[in-house]
Amino acid sequence: MRTIVETDVAVIGGGVTGVGVLRDLALRGIRALLIEQGDLGHGTSTRNHGLLHSGCRYAVRDPEAAAESYHENLIIKRTVPGSIEKTGGLFVKLPEDEDGYASNWLASCRSLGIPVSEVPLAEAFAAEPLLNKRAEAVYAVPDAAVDDFTLLVDVAADAVRRGAQMLTYHRVRQLLVQNARVTGLVCRDEASGEETEVRASIVVNAAGPWEKQIAELAGLPFTLINNKGMLVVFNRRFNHRVINRLRMPGDGDIFVPAHDVTIFGTTGINVEDPDDTSLERAELEGMLAIGRALIPTIDQLRIIRAYSGSRPLYQVDSVADGGSGRNVTRGMALIDHEERDGLGGIVSITGGKLTTFRLMAEKTVDLVCAKLGSSASCQTADVAVAGRRTQRFETSRQLSPAARTKLGSWAGLHAPDIAKQLNDKAGAQTICECEQVTWAEIQAALPPDGHFRLGDIRRRTRLGMGPCQGTFCQFRAAALAVKHRKVTAEAACRSLQRALAERKKGMAVVATGETAKQLQLMEAIYRVSLGLKEEEEIAHV
Amino acid sequence: MYDCAVIGEGLSGLLTAIWLREEGRTVALAASGTGKIVQSSGLFDLIPGSDAGMERWMQLHQLDDAAPGHLEAAVDRFKATAKAAACPYAGDALHAATVISGSGRLKKTGLYPVSVLPVSGAEKITVVGFDGLTDFQPAFVAANLGRDLPHADVKHMSIDLGLQTQRTLTQLDIARQLDDDEALRQRIMTVLSEKPTSAGADLLVFPSALGVHSWRDLMTGIGTPMTEAAGLPPNAAAFRLYRGLRQLAVRLGVRFYLDATVFAADDEGGRVTSVRYRSGGREQALAADNFVLATGGVLGGGLEMLAGACRETALGLTVDGFGRPLETPANVWTTGAACGLQETIYGITGGMYNLLSVYRTVGAVMRMKEGSVSHA
């Protein structure tokens, strides 16, 4: 027995592009359903720098992408305020960086209208003490830090509030084709195995690195380069503004301050498998060697974790560039398969950047509307997503001061729900001390489908993202979930085993010094003291 | 000038110091901080995180045929020491016991404090937690225990001790509250005897939190067979052992150099004459005939992981990629996790390997003193 759902537009992919499309459709009053194989944003959308580009990075190589980025930078700051920290950014020219590039860059930024101002060196060094004192010139740009986790869930939640629907942990198995038209799709609930048939007038393929696989379900040729980049998280936020290197974009030249940490990256290696998020020590070492130019003390700073994600880069022709992937456009590609391949009812949107997700959605939905015969216009540049600041917890005496501060800038629309949970003594208990996550917050983040997954909770609350990488809090959260009858002990242990393997993966590659110690402590506690054996993990995962 | 200076205040360091002192040697113990013993479970496992037996253990550590005999002797000696430290242990070298962990999952162990009761045929088990002790959730422990003991009837309950705090309470916090407050201990006994969930049980399972020194009163007072299930550190059972060994060492006359970070050694003709340590911002030297490095592995801080290499942190010995010293001065011994990463699993050696290692180290130091042999 298959459930049959009818909608106007089916959106495949719960990354930032997919949820952007979903919200745009909802704001135009078009029925839409999003299908995602895992949790929202388990892919590229949360595996990046968290940088809201000012466009300056692309000013020389790709002025069009630069202009788009700056335009969107201003819109996103206004329309998703809860996920943006207006840190500003710096571009730093070192003696070894080409003079010619810097002058071209400056001229291009000016002609694009991106506000760039030179910062006196003494002022830059005072503001950013770890910056290389050999810097020759420093320019301030309107870069910002974006929390991609909150951005994604907030945009998705706003779409749902406006009537859109979502099916997460549903994998698309089949595209339904009739008379040279895609008429819908079949997806399967990864937990129960149950299938759902989605009938839609248009299918939007926004699956990111998995886009080629989706296209191939309908026999559509699709050339996509998945370009994997590695990033690392430092244990503290050592820069106030985003620090970029003023040269032709390359590896290891961006440091982004994010909440209490700094994120540094990245690299670019083409990979076949979109699920390839492997991490190599050699890649890390290479990146650190480059990063040393901007932050000479980089080797003395503690890295708590590494991760990687793939940029889906679209190629117009099917000839591989054979290069790094950095020469392929960072711009977006919207493909009308009816026009290109003679198959109606499906469009693909790929390429682009986190910064330009809204614009990608707008262009996609414009095309969808044209096909549906709708004249509704885009509203996402004007209608804001609810922010996250709240004064509701300023007087919550049962909370520790740090937890109070966190909720004040984090709770957003969950505030009433969290406040209700805080009435119970157990709700105010701090579960994750690194990130000050209370049980009330975890409860508010539990999905309505009844599935307990520590990874989903982490993406919504920052549980386990701090220096101890979930050593204490993941166990506490799992045990409390059993106590509160949210999950069985067996499923809780399974989720713990998965979370442990996932945390270990990101720690192992950077495990020197204190992080090596932390990883051993985590393993000793779980594998030895708590008796959660590794063999069982292999059996379950 | 001491006969021996021991560096490190974990299980290996404390035991080495005590046993050498018992042999009549003058002993100094220098440590930068508390050893990793306080983050342990207080259980002495053979192979950490594994149920495998003696044969596998000997392979893992590449031990000689004399090892089982030495381990048995070390276990006997440790039990006597633990008793003298008012923290008696049970179990034996050759037969593993099955105990309940802080997750409710069962695990094998070698030696265990007497506040731990191995699982043996109990049919009505009640897991007892304390309100506000986030680290031990009785419902979770009971559910897991029920999975591992399908024939037992496992219930759970939680006792409100009336503790109010904004920070996260640990098992050791609860233990200290119970030590300080007899009324709290009384409340536990009253609740347990009144509630049908606990009154009818033939085994009670508690967090490792029943007082650092008042645990015996509680155990006697409750009457029903009971066990502590060690989980997220700090566990009271581990702290009891640490405290007991430390007090015993002091009583025996081991001289402690605390807050003393050893960072270098002075050599003379292939022997170390003194070690240099930093304490309170000053650098000083500690001279001895022999030196035992009980500084732990990566987890304990004796070894530091570098990219693709290892560094020995106290004496600056040249070590291989596993942290194994390539050349050791004639009067320096490494013991426990300081022997190198190849002796650790999940970062730790397991208590049984520590006992063997300390036993052999002490023997070697004694022989050295008698002038018969140097270490292999």
GROMACS .gro file of N, CA and C in nm, chain A residues 281 285 397 399-401 429-431 433 472 475-476 479-480 482-483 489-490 493 512-513 516-517 520-521 524-525 527-534 536, chain B residues 39 41 45 48-49 51 101-103 105-107 132 134-135 137 139-140 143-144 147 166 168 230-233 298-299 301 304-307 346-348:
model
  222
  281ARG      N    1   4.442   1.355   0.676
  281ARG     CA    2   4.539   1.433   0.752
  281ARG      C    3   4.626   1.520   0.659
  285GLU      N    4   4.703   1.916   0.676
  285GLU     CA    5   4.837   1.973   0.691
  285GLU      C    6   4.863   2.077   0.582
  397ARG      N    7   1.476   3.245   3.663
  397ARG     CA    8   1.571   3.221   3.772
  397ARG      C    9   1.621   3.077   3.777
  399LEU      N   10   1.721   2.907   3.540
  399LEU     CA   11   1.827   2.884   3.441
  399LEU      C   12   1.960   2.940   3.491
  400SER      N   13   2.069   2.874   3.451
  400SER     CA   14   2.200   2.930   3.481
  400SER      C   15   2.217   3.055   3.394
  401PRO      N   16   2.297   3.152   3.439
  401PRO     CA   17   2.311   3.276   3.361
  401PRO      C   18   2.355   3.252   3.217
  429GLN      N   19   1.744   2.185   3.355
  429GLN     CA   20   1.875   2.121   3.370
  429GLN      C   21   1.963   2.146   3.248
  430THR      N   22   2.086   2.189   3.273
  430THR     CA   23   2.179   2.208   3.163
  430THR      C   24   2.236   2.072   3.125
  431ILE      N   25   2.214   2.033   3.000
  431ILE     CA   26   2.257   1.901   2.954
  431ILE      C   27   2.394   1.911   2.889
  433GLU      N   28   2.714   2.144   2.870
  433GLU     CA   29   2.774   2.259   2.938
  433GLU      C   30   2.855   2.346   2.842
  472PHE      N   31   2.984   1.430   2.731
  472PHE     CA   32   2.891   1.416   2.842
  472PHE      C   33   2.746   1.433   2.797
  475PHE      N   34   2.521   1.147   2.604
  475PHE     CA   35   2.471   1.041   2.692
  475PHE      C   36   2.353   1.093   2.774
  476ARG      N   37   2.369   1.213   2.829
  476ARG     CA   38   2.262   1.270   2.911
  476ARG      C   39   2.135   1.287   2.829
  479ALA      N   40   1.972   0.946   2.758
  479ALA     CA   41   1.912   0.886   2.877
  479ALA      C   42   1.785   0.960   2.918
  480LEU      N   43   1.789   1.093   2.910
  480LEU     CA   44   1.670   1.171   2.946
  480LEU      C   45   1.555   1.146   2.848
  482VAL      N   46   1.488   0.872   2.707
  482VAL     CA   47   1.425   0.745   2.749
  482VAL      C   48   1.337   0.770   2.870
  483LYS      N   49   1.390   0.847   2.964
  483LYS     CA   50   1.313   0.878   3.085
  483LYS      C   51   1.180   0.944   3.048
  489ALA      N   52   1.508   0.252   2.492
  489ALA     CA   53   1.649   0.248   2.530
  489ALA      C   54   1.733   0.194   2.415
  490GLU      N   55   1.679   0.099   2.343
  490GLU     CA   56   1.753   0.038   2.233
  490GLU      C   57   1.781   0.142   2.123
  493CYS      N   58   2.035   0.399   2.245
  493CYS     CA   59   2.173   0.350   2.240
  493CYS      C   60   2.225   0.349   2.096
  512THR      N   61   4.548   1.584   1.785
  512THR     CA   62   4.678   1.604   1.849
  512THR      C   63   4.651   1.680   1.977
  513GLY      N   64   4.750   1.687   2.064
  513GLY     CA   65   4.740   1.767   2.187
  513GLY      C   66   4.614   1.740   2.266
  516ALA      N   67   4.341   1.510   2.113
  516ALA     CA   68   4.372   1.367   2.124
  516ALA      C   69   4.328   1.315   2.261
  517LYS      N   70   4.356   1.395   2.363
  517LYS     CA   71   4.317   1.360   2.500
  517LYS      C   72   4.166   1.350   2.511
  520GLN      N   73   4.025   1.040   2.354
  520GLN     CA   74   4.048   0.921   2.437
  520GLN      C   75   3.953   0.919   2.556
  521LEU      N   76   3.931   1.037   2.615
  521LEU     CA   77   3.839   1.042   2.729
  521LEU      C   78   3.700   0.998   2.686
  524ALA      N   79   3.704   0.620   2.631
  524ALA     CA   80   3.717   0.546   2.757
  524ALA      C   81   3.584   0.547   2.832
  525ILE      N   82   3.517   0.660   2.833
  525ILE     CA   83   3.391   0.669   2.906
  525ILE      C   84   3.284   0.580   2.842
  527ARG      N   85   3.310   0.343   2.579
  527ARG     CA   86   3.341   0.202   2.547
  527ARG      C   87   3.373   0.121   2.671
  528VAL      N   88   3.431   0.186   2.771
  528VAL     CA   89   3.477   0.111   2.888
  528VAL      C   90   3.382   0.132   3.006
  529SER      N   91   3.374   0.255   3.056
  529SER     CA   92   3.293   0.278   3.177
  529SER      C   93   3.146   0.247   3.152
  530LEU      N   94   3.092   0.291   3.041
  530LEU     CA   95   2.949   0.274   3.016
  530LEU      C   96   2.915   0.145   2.942
  531GLY      N   97   3.018   0.070   2.904
  531GLY     CA   98   2.994  -0.062   2.846
  531GLY      C   99   2.923  -0.061   2.711
  532LEU      N  100   2.932   0.049   2.634
  532LEU     CA  101   2.871   0.051   2.500
  532LEU      C  102   2.974   0.003   2.400
  533LYS      N  103   2.962  -0.121   2.363
  533LYS     CA  104   3.069  -0.184   2.285
  533LYS      C  105   3.071  -0.141   2.140
  534GLU      N  106   3.192  -0.136   2.087
  534GLU     CA  107   3.211  -0.093   1.948
  534GLU      C  108   3.152  -0.195   1.850
  536GLU      N  109   2.885  -0.356   1.866
  536GLU     CA  110   2.743  -0.334   1.847
  536GLU      C  111   2.719  -0.220   1.750
  580GLN      N  112   3.890   0.999   3.706
  580GLN     CA  113   3.793   0.997   3.596
  580GLN      C  114   3.757   0.853   3.556
  582SER      N  115   3.627   0.442   3.637
  582SER     CA  116   3.507   0.382   3.694
  582SER      C  117   3.536   0.320   3.830
  586ASP      N  118   3.959  -0.350   3.488
  586ASP     CA  119   3.928  -0.438   3.376
  586ASP      C  120   4.054  -0.505   3.323
  589PRO      N  121   4.022  -0.320   2.835
  589PRO     CA  122   3.918  -0.217   2.835
  589PRO      C  123   3.821  -0.232   2.719
  590GLY      N  124   3.692  -0.231   2.752
  590GLY     CA  125   3.589  -0.235   2.648
  590GLY      C  126   3.573  -0.369   2.581
  592ASP      N  127   3.525  -0.822   2.642
  592ASP     CA  128   3.500  -0.934   2.733
  592ASP      C  129   3.604  -1.044   2.717
  642SER      N  130   2.701  -0.154   3.440
  642SER     CA  131   2.763  -0.023   3.416
  642SER      C  132   2.660   0.088   3.432
  643GLY      N  133   2.706   0.211   3.426
  643GLY     CA  134   2.618   0.327   3.444
  643GLY      C  135   2.520   0.349   3.332
  644SER      N  136   2.532   0.271   3.224
  644SER     CA  137   2.430   0.279   3.118
  644SER      C  138   2.326   0.169   3.138
  646ARG      N  139   2.404  -0.136   3.072
  646ARG     CA  140   2.462  -0.248   2.999
  646ARG      C  141   2.558  -0.323   3.091
  647LEU      N  142   2.565  -0.454   3.070
  647LEU     CA  143   2.655  -0.535   3.153
  647LEU      C  144   2.796  -0.529   3.095
  648LYS      N  145   2.895  -0.540   3.181
  648LYS     CA  146   3.033  -0.549   3.132
  648LYS      C  147   3.114  -0.642   3.221
  673GLY      N  148   1.761   1.518   3.988
  673GLY     CA  149   1.862   1.621   3.962
  673GLY      C  150   1.997   1.565   3.925
  675THR      N  151   2.158   1.427   3.667
  675THR     CA  152   2.137   1.407   3.524
  675THR      C  153   2.219   1.290   3.470
  676ASP      N  154   2.337   1.270   3.528
  676ASP     CA  155   2.429   1.170   3.472
  676ASP      C  156   2.385   1.026   3.494
  678GLN      N  157   2.032   0.819   3.483
  678GLN     CA  158   1.887   0.818   3.464
  678GLN      C  159   1.834   0.676   3.488
  680ALA      N  160   1.552   0.531   3.460
  680ALA     CA  161   1.465   0.469   3.357
  680ALA      C  162   1.549   0.411   3.244
  681PHE      N  163   1.652   0.484   3.203
  681PHE     CA  164   1.741   0.441   3.095
  681PHE      C  165   1.823   0.320   3.140
  684ALA      N  166   1.599   0.014   3.161
  684ALA     CA  167   1.560  -0.039   3.030
  684ALA      C  168   1.676  -0.118   2.967
  685ASN      N  169   1.796  -0.065   2.978
  685ASN     CA  170   1.911  -0.136   2.921
  685ASN      C  171   1.941  -0.265   2.998
  688ARG      N  172   1.722  -0.534   2.897
  688ARG     CA  173   1.760  -0.595   2.768
  688ARG      C  174   1.869  -0.700   2.789
  707GLN      N  175   2.195   2.531   4.010
  707GLN     CA  176   2.184   2.568   3.869
  707GLN      C  177   2.285   2.495   3.785
  709THR      N  178   2.520   2.146   3.678
  709THR     CA  179   2.492   2.005   3.659
  709THR      C  180   2.554   1.925   3.773
  771ALA      N  181   2.894   0.231   3.800
  771ALA     CA  182   2.976   0.345   3.763
  771ALA      C  183   2.945   0.389   3.620
  772GLY      N  184   2.937   0.520   3.600
  772GLY     CA  185   2.905   0.573   3.467
  772GLY      C  186   2.987   0.695   3.434
  773LEU      N  187   2.917   0.805   3.399
  773LEU     CA  188   2.988   0.927   3.363
  773LEU      C  189   3.071   0.975   3.482
  774PRO      N  190   3.198   1.007   3.460
  774PRO     CA  191   3.281   1.055   3.570
  774PRO      C  192   3.236   1.194   3.616
  839VAL      N  193   4.854   0.940   2.669
  839VAL     CA  194   4.802   1.065   2.613
  839VAL      C  195   4.694   1.122   2.705
  840LEU      N  196   4.604   1.035   2.751
  840LEU     CA  197   4.495   1.080   2.837
  840LEU      C  198   4.549   1.140   2.967
  842GLY      N  199   4.844   1.267   3.013
  842GLY     CA  200   4.932   1.381   2.991
  842GLY      C  201   5.081   1.348   2.990
  845GLU      N  202   5.230   1.331   2.466
  845GLU     CA  203   5.150   1.425   2.389
  845GLU      C  204   5.151   1.383   2.244
  846MET      N  205   5.031   1.379   2.183
  846MET     CA  206   5.023   1.345   2.041
  846MET      C  207   5.059   1.467   1.959
  847LEU      N  208   5.156   1.449   1.873
  847LEU     CA  209   5.187   1.553   1.775
  847LEU      C  210   5.143   1.497   1.641
  848ALA      N  211   5.151   1.576   1.535
  848ALA     CA  212   5.112   1.524   1.404
  848ALA      C  213   5.211   1.415   1.365
  887TYR      N  214   4.140   0.241   2.385
  887TYR     CA  215   4.055   0.357   2.418
  887TYR      C  216   4.128   0.448   2.517
  888GLY      N  217   4.257   0.460   2.501
  888GLY     CA  218   4.332   0.555   2.583
  888GLY      C  219   4.376   0.506   2.719
  889ILE      N  220   4.328   0.388   2.761
  889ILE     CA  221   4.363   0.340   2.896
  889ILE      C  222   4.420   0.197   2.891
   0.00000   0.00000   0.00000
